[in-house]
Coordinates of C-alpha atoms and ligand atoms in Angstrom, one line a residue:
M1 CA 61.2 2.2 -46.5
F2 CA 61.1 -1.4 -45.2
Q3 CA 61.9 -3.2 -48.4
H4 CA 65.2 -4.4 -47.0
L5 CA 63.4 -6.4 -44.3
A6 CA 62.9 -10.2 -44.8
P7 CA 59.3 -11.1 -45.5
Y8 CA 57.6 -13.0 -42.6
A9 CA 56.7 -16.5 -43.7
G10 CA 53.7 -16.5 -41.3
D11 CA 53.0 -18.6 -38.2
P12 CA 52.4 -22.2 -39.2
I13 CA 49.3 -22.6 -37.0
L14 CA 47.7 -19.3 -37.7
S15 CA 48.4 -19.6 -41.5
L16 CA 46.7 -23.0 -41.5
V17 CA 43.6 -21.5 -39.9
E18 CA 43.5 -18.9 -42.7
T19 CA 43.7 -21.7 -45.3
F20 CA 40.9 -23.5 -43.5
N21 CA 38.7 -20.4 -43.4
R22 CA 39.2 -20.0 -47.2
D23 CA 38.3 -23.6 -47.9
P24 CA 34.8 -23.6 -49.6
R25 CA 33.9 -27.2 -48.7
A26 CA 30.9 -27.3 -46.3
N27 CA 32.0 -30.5 -44.6
K28 CA 35.5 -29.1 -43.5
I29 CA 36.7 -29.9 -40.0
N30 CA 39.3 -27.8 -38.2
L31 CA 41.5 -29.7 -35.8
S32 CA 44.5 -27.4 -36.0
I33 CA 44.4 -24.5 -33.5
G34 CA 44.3 -25.0 -29.7
I35 CA 40.9 -23.8 -28.9
Y36 CA 38.2 -25.6 -26.9
F37 CA 35.0 -26.1 -28.8
D38 CA 31.9 -27.7 -27.2
N39 CA 29.9 -30.6 -28.6
D40 CA 28.1 -28.3 -31.0
G41 CA 31.4 -27.0 -32.4
N42 CA 31.0 -23.6 -30.7
M43 CA 33.6 -21.7 -28.7
T44 CA 31.7 -21.3 -25.4
Q45 CA 32.6 -19.6 -22.2
P46 CA 32.1 -21.3 -18.8
E47 CA 29.1 -20.0 -16.9
S48 CA 31.3 -19.1 -14.0
V49 CA 33.4 -16.9 -16.2
K50 CA 30.3 -15.3 -17.7
T51 CA 29.1 -14.5 -14.2
A52 CA 32.5 -13.0 -13.4
E53 CA 32.4 -10.9 -16.5
E54 CA 29.0 -9.5 -15.5
R55 CA 30.4 -8.5 -12.2
V56 CA 33.3 -6.7 -13.9
G57 CA 30.8 -4.9 -16.0
I58 CA 31.2 -2.6 -19.0
G59 CA 32.3 1.0 -18.8
A60 CA 35.6 2.9 -18.3
K61 CA 38.4 1.0 -16.5
A62 CA 41.4 2.7 -15.0
Y63 CA 44.9 1.6 -15.8
L64 CA 45.9 -1.4 -13.8
P65 CA 49.3 -1.1 -12.1
M66 CA 52.3 -2.3 -14.2
E67 CA 52.3 -5.6 -12.3
G68 CA 48.5 -6.1 -12.7
H69 CA 45.5 -6.5 -10.4
A70 CA 46.6 -7.0 -6.7
G71 CA 43.7 -9.4 -6.0
L72 CA 44.5 -11.6 -9.1
R73 CA 48.2 -11.5 -8.1
A74 CA 47.2 -12.9 -4.7
E75 CA 44.9 -15.6 -6.1
L76 CA 47.0 -16.9 -9.0
P77 CA 49.9 -18.5 -7.0
K78 CA 47.4 -20.3 -4.8
L79 CA 46.1 -22.1 -7.9
L80 CA 49.6 -23.0 -9.1
F81 CA 51.4 -23.8 -5.8
G82 CA 48.4 -24.7 -3.6
A83 CA 47.0 -22.2 -1.1
N84 CA 49.2 -23.3 1.8
H85 CA 52.5 -23.6 0.1
A86 CA 55.5 -22.2 2.0
V87 CA 56.7 -20.2 -1.0
I88 CA 53.5 -18.1 -0.7
A89 CA 53.6 -17.8 3.2
E90 CA 57.3 -16.7 3.0
N91 CA 56.6 -14.1 0.3
R92 CA 59.0 -15.8 -2.1
V93 CA 56.7 -15.8 -5.1
T94 CA 56.6 -12.7 -7.3
T95 CA 53.4 -12.7 -9.4
V96 CA 52.7 -10.4 -12.3
Q97 CA 49.6 -10.4 -14.4
T98 CA 50.5 -10.8 -18.1
L99 CA 49.1 -10.7 -21.6
G100 CA 48.2 -14.4 -21.6
G101 CA 50.7 -17.2 -21.4
S102 CA 52.7 -15.7 -24.3
G103 CA 53.2 -12.4 -22.5
A104 CA 54.4 -14.3 -19.4
L105 CA 56.9 -16.3 -21.4
R106 CA 58.3 -13.1 -23.0
L107 CA 58.5 -11.2 -19.8
G108 CA 60.2 -14.1 -18.0
A109 CA 62.5 -14.6 -21.0
D110 CA 63.5 -10.9 -20.8
L111 CA 64.1 -11.1 -17.1
L112 CA 66.3 -14.2 -17.6
H113 CA 68.2 -12.6 -20.4
N114 CA 69.0 -9.6 -18.3
A115 CA 70.4 -11.9 -15.6
F116 CA 71.7 -14.9 -17.6
G117 CA 72.2 -13.6 -21.1
N118 CA 74.9 -16.2 -21.9
S119 CA 72.8 -19.2 -20.8
K120 CA 71.2 -21.4 -23.4
V121 CA 67.5 -22.2 -23.3
L122 CA 66.6 -25.9 -23.9
M123 CA 63.2 -26.9 -25.0
S124 CA 61.5 -30.2 -25.5
D125 CA 61.8 -31.8 -29.0
P126 CA 59.2 -30.9 -30.2
T127 CA 57.6 -28.0 -28.5
W128 CA 54.9 -25.3 -29.2
D129 CA 56.3 -23.5 -32.2
N130 CA 56.2 -20.0 -30.6
H131 CA 58.4 -21.1 -27.7
R132 CA 61.3 -20.9 -30.0
G133 CA 60.2 -17.6 -31.4
I134 CA 59.7 -16.0 -28.0
F135 CA 63.0 -17.0 -26.5
A136 CA 65.0 -16.3 -29.7
A137 CA 63.4 -12.8 -29.8
A138 CA 64.6 -12.3 -26.2
G139 CA 68.1 -12.9 -27.5
F140 CA 68.8 -16.4 -26.3
E141 CA 70.7 -19.2 -28.0
L142 CA 68.3 -22.1 -28.3
G143 CA 68.7 -25.8 -27.9
S144 CA 66.5 -28.8 -27.3
Y145 CA 66.4 -31.9 -25.1
P146 CA 65.0 -35.3 -26.4
Y147 CA 61.4 -35.7 -25.5
Y148 CA 59.0 -37.4 -28.0
D149 CA 59.7 -40.8 -29.2
P150 CA 57.8 -41.6 -32.4
A151 CA 58.7 -45.3 -32.0
T152 CA 56.7 -45.6 -28.8
I153 CA 54.6 -42.5 -29.0
G154 CA 55.9 -41.9 -25.5
V155 CA 58.8 -40.0 -23.9
K156 CA 62.5 -40.7 -24.6
F157 CA 63.0 -40.4 -20.9
E158 CA 66.5 -41.8 -20.6
Q159 CA 67.8 -39.6 -23.3
M160 CA 66.0 -36.6 -21.8
C161 CA 67.6 -37.2 -18.4
A162 CA 71.0 -37.9 -19.9
C163 CA 70.9 -34.6 -21.9
L164 CA 69.8 -32.6 -18.9
D165 CA 72.6 -34.2 -16.9
R166 CA 75.2 -32.8 -19.3
Q167 CA 74.1 -29.2 -19.1
P168 CA 76.2 -26.4 -17.5
E169 CA 75.0 -24.5 -14.5
N170 CA 72.2 -21.9 -15.1
T171 CA 71.1 -23.5 -18.4
I172 CA 67.4 -22.6 -18.7
I173 CA 65.1 -25.6 -19.1
L174 CA 61.6 -24.9 -20.5
L175 CA 59.2 -27.6 -19.4
H176 CA 55.5 -28.4 -19.9
P177 CA 54.1 -29.4 -16.4
C178 CA 51.0 -31.0 -18.0
C179 CA 49.2 -31.5 -21.4
H180 CA 52.3 -31.3 -23.5
N181 CA 51.8 -29.2 -26.6
P182 CA 52.0 -30.6 -29.3
T183 CA 52.3 -34.2 -28.4
G184 CA 49.9 -34.8 -25.5
V185 CA 52.6 -37.0 -23.9
D186 CA 53.3 -36.1 -20.3
L187 CA 55.8 -37.2 -17.7
S188 CA 54.6 -39.3 -14.7
P189 CA 55.1 -37.9 -11.2
E190 CA 58.0 -40.3 -10.7
Q191 CA 59.6 -39.1 -13.9
W192 CA 59.2 -35.5 -12.8
D193 CA 60.9 -36.3 -9.5
E194 CA 63.9 -37.6 -11.4
V195 CA 64.0 -34.7 -13.8
L196 CA 63.8 -32.2 -10.9
H197 CA 66.5 -34.1 -9.1
I198 CA 68.9 -33.6 -12.1
I199 CA 67.8 -29.9 -12.4
A200 CA 68.7 -29.4 -8.7
A201 CA 72.0 -31.3 -8.8
R202 CA 73.1 -29.5 -12.0
Q203 CA 71.8 -26.1 -10.8
L204 CA 69.7 -25.6 -13.9
I205 CA 66.9 -23.0 -14.1
P206 CA 63.5 -24.5 -14.7
F207 CA 60.9 -22.4 -16.5
M208 CA 57.5 -24.2 -16.4
D209 CA 54.9 -23.1 -19.0
I210 CA 51.4 -24.3 -18.0
A211 CA 48.7 -23.3 -20.5
Y212 CA 46.2 -26.1 -19.8
Q213 CA 45.9 -26.5 -16.1
G214 CA 42.8 -28.6 -15.3
F215 CA 42.7 -30.4 -18.7
G216 CA 45.0 -33.2 -17.7
D217 CA 44.1 -34.9 -14.4
D218 CA 42.9 -32.0 -12.2
F219 CA 44.1 -28.6 -11.1
D220 CA 46.3 -30.0 -8.3
R221 CA 47.8 -33.0 -10.1
D222 CA 48.4 -30.9 -13.2
A223 CA 50.6 -28.6 -11.1
Y224 CA 52.6 -31.5 -9.6
A225 CA 55.9 -30.5 -11.2
I226 CA 55.5 -26.9 -10.2
R227 CA 54.8 -27.7 -6.5
R228 CA 57.5 -30.3 -6.4
A229 CA 60.1 -27.9 -7.7
A230 CA 58.9 -25.3 -5.1
D231 CA 59.1 -28.0 -2.4
L232 CA 62.7 -28.7 -3.4
G233 CA 63.6 -25.0 -3.0
L234 CA 64.5 -24.6 -6.7
P235 CA 64.6 -21.2 -8.3
L236 CA 61.6 -21.3 -10.7
L237 CA 59.7 -19.4 -13.3
V238 CA 56.1 -20.3 -14.1
S239 CA 54.1 -18.9 -17.0
S240 CA 50.4 -19.6 -16.8
S241 CA 47.4 -18.8 -19.0
F242 CA 43.6 -18.4 -18.6
S243 CA 43.1 -18.5 -22.4
K244 CA 42.0 -22.1 -22.5
N245 CA 40.6 -22.9 -19.1
M246 CA 38.6 -19.7 -18.8
S247 CA 38.1 -19.2 -22.5
L248 CA 39.6 -15.8 -22.2
Y249 CA 41.6 -16.2 -25.4
G250 CA 41.0 -12.6 -26.7
Q251 CA 41.1 -10.9 -23.3
R252 CA 44.8 -11.8 -22.8
A253 CA 44.9 -13.0 -19.2
G254 CA 47.7 -14.9 -17.6
G255 CA 50.5 -14.6 -15.2
L256 CA 54.2 -14.9 -14.6
M257 CA 55.4 -16.2 -11.3
V258 CA 59.0 -16.2 -10.1
V259 CA 60.1 -18.1 -7.0
S260 CA 63.1 -16.6 -5.2
P261 CA 65.1 -17.9 -2.3
N262 CA 63.9 -15.1 0.0
A263 CA 61.4 -12.2 0.2
E264 CA 64.1 -9.6 -0.5
E265 CA 65.0 -11.1 -3.8
A266 CA 61.3 -11.6 -4.6
A267 CA 60.9 -7.8 -4.2
L268 CA 63.8 -7.1 -6.4
V269 CA 62.4 -9.4 -9.1
L270 CA 59.1 -7.5 -8.8
G271 CA 60.9 -4.2 -9.6
Q272 CA 62.6 -5.8 -12.6
L273 CA 59.3 -7.1 -13.9
Q274 CA 57.6 -3.8 -13.4
L275 CA 60.4 -2.2 -15.4
G276 CA 60.0 -4.7 -18.2
V277 CA 56.3 -4.2 -18.4
R278 CA 56.5 -0.4 -18.3
R279 CA 59.0 -0.4 -21.2
I280 CA 56.8 -2.6 -23.5
Y281 CA 53.1 -2.1 -22.8
S282 CA 52.9 -0.2 -19.5
S283 CA 50.1 -2.2 -17.9
P284 CA 48.1 -5.3 -18.6
P285 CA 44.4 -5.4 -19.9
A286 CA 41.9 -4.8 -17.1
Q287 CA 38.9 -6.7 -18.4
G288 CA 40.4 -10.2 -18.5
G289 CA 42.4 -9.8 -15.4
L290 CA 39.4 -8.6 -13.4
T291 CA 37.3 -11.4 -14.8
A292 CA 39.9 -14.0 -13.7
Y293 CA 40.1 -12.3 -10.3
H294 CA 36.4 -12.6 -9.7
V295 CA 36.3 -16.2 -10.6
L296 CA 39.2 -17.2 -8.4
S297 CA 38.4 -15.0 -5.4
D298 CA 34.8 -16.2 -4.9
A299 CA 35.0 -19.7 -3.5
Q300 CA 31.6 -20.8 -5.0
L301 CA 32.4 -19.4 -8.4
A302 CA 35.9 -20.9 -8.3
A303 CA 34.5 -24.3 -7.5
Q304 CA 31.9 -24.0 -10.3
W305 CA 34.7 -23.0 -12.7
Q306 CA 36.8 -26.0 -11.8
N307 CA 33.9 -28.3 -12.4
E308 CA 33.2 -26.6 -15.7
V309 CA 36.9 -27.2 -16.7
Y310 CA 36.5 -30.9 -15.7
E311 CA 33.5 -31.1 -18.0
M312 CA 35.7 -29.9 -20.8
R313 CA 38.4 -32.4 -19.8
D314 CA 35.9 -35.2 -19.8
R315 CA 34.5 -34.3 -23.2
I316 CA 38.0 -34.4 -24.6
R317 CA 38.6 -37.7 -23.0
A318 CA 35.4 -39.1 -24.4
M319 CA 36.5 -38.0 -27.9
R320 CA 39.9 -39.7 -27.4
Q321 CA 38.0 -42.9 -26.5
R322 CA 35.8 -42.6 -29.6
I323 CA 38.8 -42.2 -32.0
Y324 CA 40.5 -45.1 -30.3
D325 CA 37.4 -47.4 -30.5
V326 CA 36.9 -46.8 -34.2
L327 CA 40.5 -47.1 -35.2
Q328 CA 41.2 -50.1 -33.0
S329 CA 38.2 -52.0 -34.5
K330 CA 39.1 -51.0 -38.1
L331 CA 42.8 -51.7 -37.8
P332 CA 43.1 -54.3 -35.0
E333 CA 46.7 -55.1 -36.0
R334 CA 47.9 -51.7 -34.8
D335 CA 48.0 -50.3 -31.3
F336 CA 46.1 -47.0 -31.0
S337 CA 46.1 -46.9 -27.2
Y338 CA 48.2 -43.8 -27.3
F339 CA 45.1 -41.8 -28.2
V340 CA 43.6 -42.5 -24.7
K341 CA 46.9 -42.3 -22.8
Q342 CA 47.8 -38.8 -24.0
R343 CA 46.5 -35.8 -22.0
G344 CA 45.0 -32.5 -22.7
M345 CA 43.8 -30.8 -25.9
F346 CA 46.4 -32.2 -28.2
S347 CA 47.3 -35.5 -29.7
Y348 CA 50.3 -36.5 -31.8
T349 CA 48.3 -38.8 -34.0
G350 CA 51.1 -40.8 -35.5
L351 CA 50.1 -39.5 -38.9
N352 CA 52.9 -38.2 -41.1
A353 CA 53.0 -35.1 -43.2
Q354 CA 51.8 -36.9 -46.4
Q355 CA 48.9 -38.5 -44.5
V356 CA 48.0 -35.1 -43.1
Q357 CA 48.0 -33.6 -46.6
R358 CA 45.7 -36.4 -47.8
L359 CA 43.3 -35.7 -44.9
R360 CA 43.2 -32.1 -46.0
D361 CA 42.9 -32.8 -49.7
E362 CA 40.5 -35.7 -49.7
F363 CA 38.5 -35.3 -46.5
A364 CA 38.7 -31.5 -45.7
I365 CA 40.1 -32.4 -42.3
Y366 CA 42.8 -30.0 -41.0
L367 CA 45.6 -31.1 -38.7
L368 CA 49.1 -29.6 -38.3
D369 CA 51.8 -31.0 -40.7
S370 CA 53.4 -32.6 -37.6
G371 CA 50.3 -34.8 -37.2
R372 CA 49.1 -32.8 -34.2
M373 CA 45.4 -32.8 -33.7
C374 CA 43.3 -30.6 -31.4
I375 CA 41.0 -33.2 -29.8
A376 CA 38.8 -30.3 -28.6
G377 CA 37.7 -29.8 -32.2
L378 CA 36.0 -33.2 -32.2
N379 CA 32.3 -33.6 -31.3
E380 CA 29.5 -36.2 -31.7
G381 CA 28.7 -34.7 -35.1
N382 CA 32.2 -35.2 -36.6
V383 CA 34.1 -37.8 -34.6
N384 CA 33.0 -40.8 -36.7
T385 CA 33.9 -39.0 -39.9
V386 CA 37.3 -38.1 -38.6
A387 CA 37.9 -41.6 -37.3
D388 CA 36.9 -43.2 -40.6
A389 CA 39.1 -40.8 -42.5
F390 CA 42.1 -41.6 -40.2
A391 CA 41.5 -45.3 -40.7
A392 CA 41.5 -44.8 -44.5
V393 CA 44.7 -42.8 -44.4
F394 CA 46.4 -45.1 -42.0
K395 CA 45.6 -48.1 -44.3
G396 CA 47.3 -46.2 -47.1
Ligands
LIG401 N1 52.3 -22.1 -23.9 C1 51.7 -23.2 -24.6 C2 52.3 -24.5 -24.4 C3 50.6 -23.0 -25.4 O1 50.1 -24.0 -26.0 C4 50.1 -21.7 -25.5 C5 48.9 -21.4 -26.4 N2 48.7 -22.1 -27.5 C6 50.7 -20.6 -24.9 C7 51.8 -20.9 -24.1 C8 50.2 -19.2 -25.0 O2 49.1 -19.0 -24.3 P1 48.2 -17.6 -24.6 O3 47.3 -17.9 -25.8 O4 47.5 -17.4 -23.3 O5 49.2 -16.5 -25.0

């Protein structure tokens, strides 16, 4: 019946995880997928989130409303915009609980497509692979703006600005406010100011996808671009995820926030989002949403949670430093400082596809073909092995 359909080549990241799982070598190391592992290589849950899950409890759960749990919808924008931001006080933020960050992206993409179906969506070059898939599936024509510069392992900032400055009104610009996936290379606050200035002047539509809040600098500074865009009165969409910072990967918890110029339009947007949800999955999962609500709404638990995220952040930073130390001492003629400058879970290592293949074949170390490594897969037990293998492969 379906033989006329094209076979799906598979998702590059998820397929690699399957290859890793099938690899019989005992010493194999998985640095491919974006999951936080602790120093023992286990996927753990913050104690604060465990406490919240206990409060939620097991047993029957009623359907949540289409737009999700009211308490979570009240708490989430405070985390993103800051509790006292005018957009919250003026009822200009519409918040909908979603199926993780991916669900928020798709719901936001559908809303935008209904309103601006002829607009193009521009994404950073490169970006998280599924960004392209999600916006293409919503019906958009895709494009990209210059971002990563392999020569400097930094941002092609001038080219990025020049590209944005050429776009027609209502072009949708997908941005990573912190911990850029896949490169780990972020904009500085000054660079954000410049980008947002162009977005405002050109009347472009920013869509900020934040899946790693708390892993960069801290919860507030990681949201700099979002808050600045809101300060400037820009129309704005924000997709956010609790997958990584609450380890709620499988519970599918996240949110979409849309900032409108006034409360009337925000109410209209809510109706459109409710309609979108009703037509696809009717209501979001209760367990994850309630868990996130309990964490955020209890001041003590929220503070504990933020500290636990900072412990994860610091462990990642320590692993960055270790990789840097080994490589810099083994290959002093090269500059590996980018490992410590990059932020968040990921690093563009500077390794090319052939070197990545060699790591896989000879050392059973799995990175993405692009050279992206998930730093959170490193620990005291494997970091030296990985650093030594990198040095061997960099030497050629
Ligand atoms: N955006 C980015 C940049 C991501 O890296 C991810 C997760 N890898 C997502 C969105 C999706 O998040 P979730 O797993 O919550 O759907």
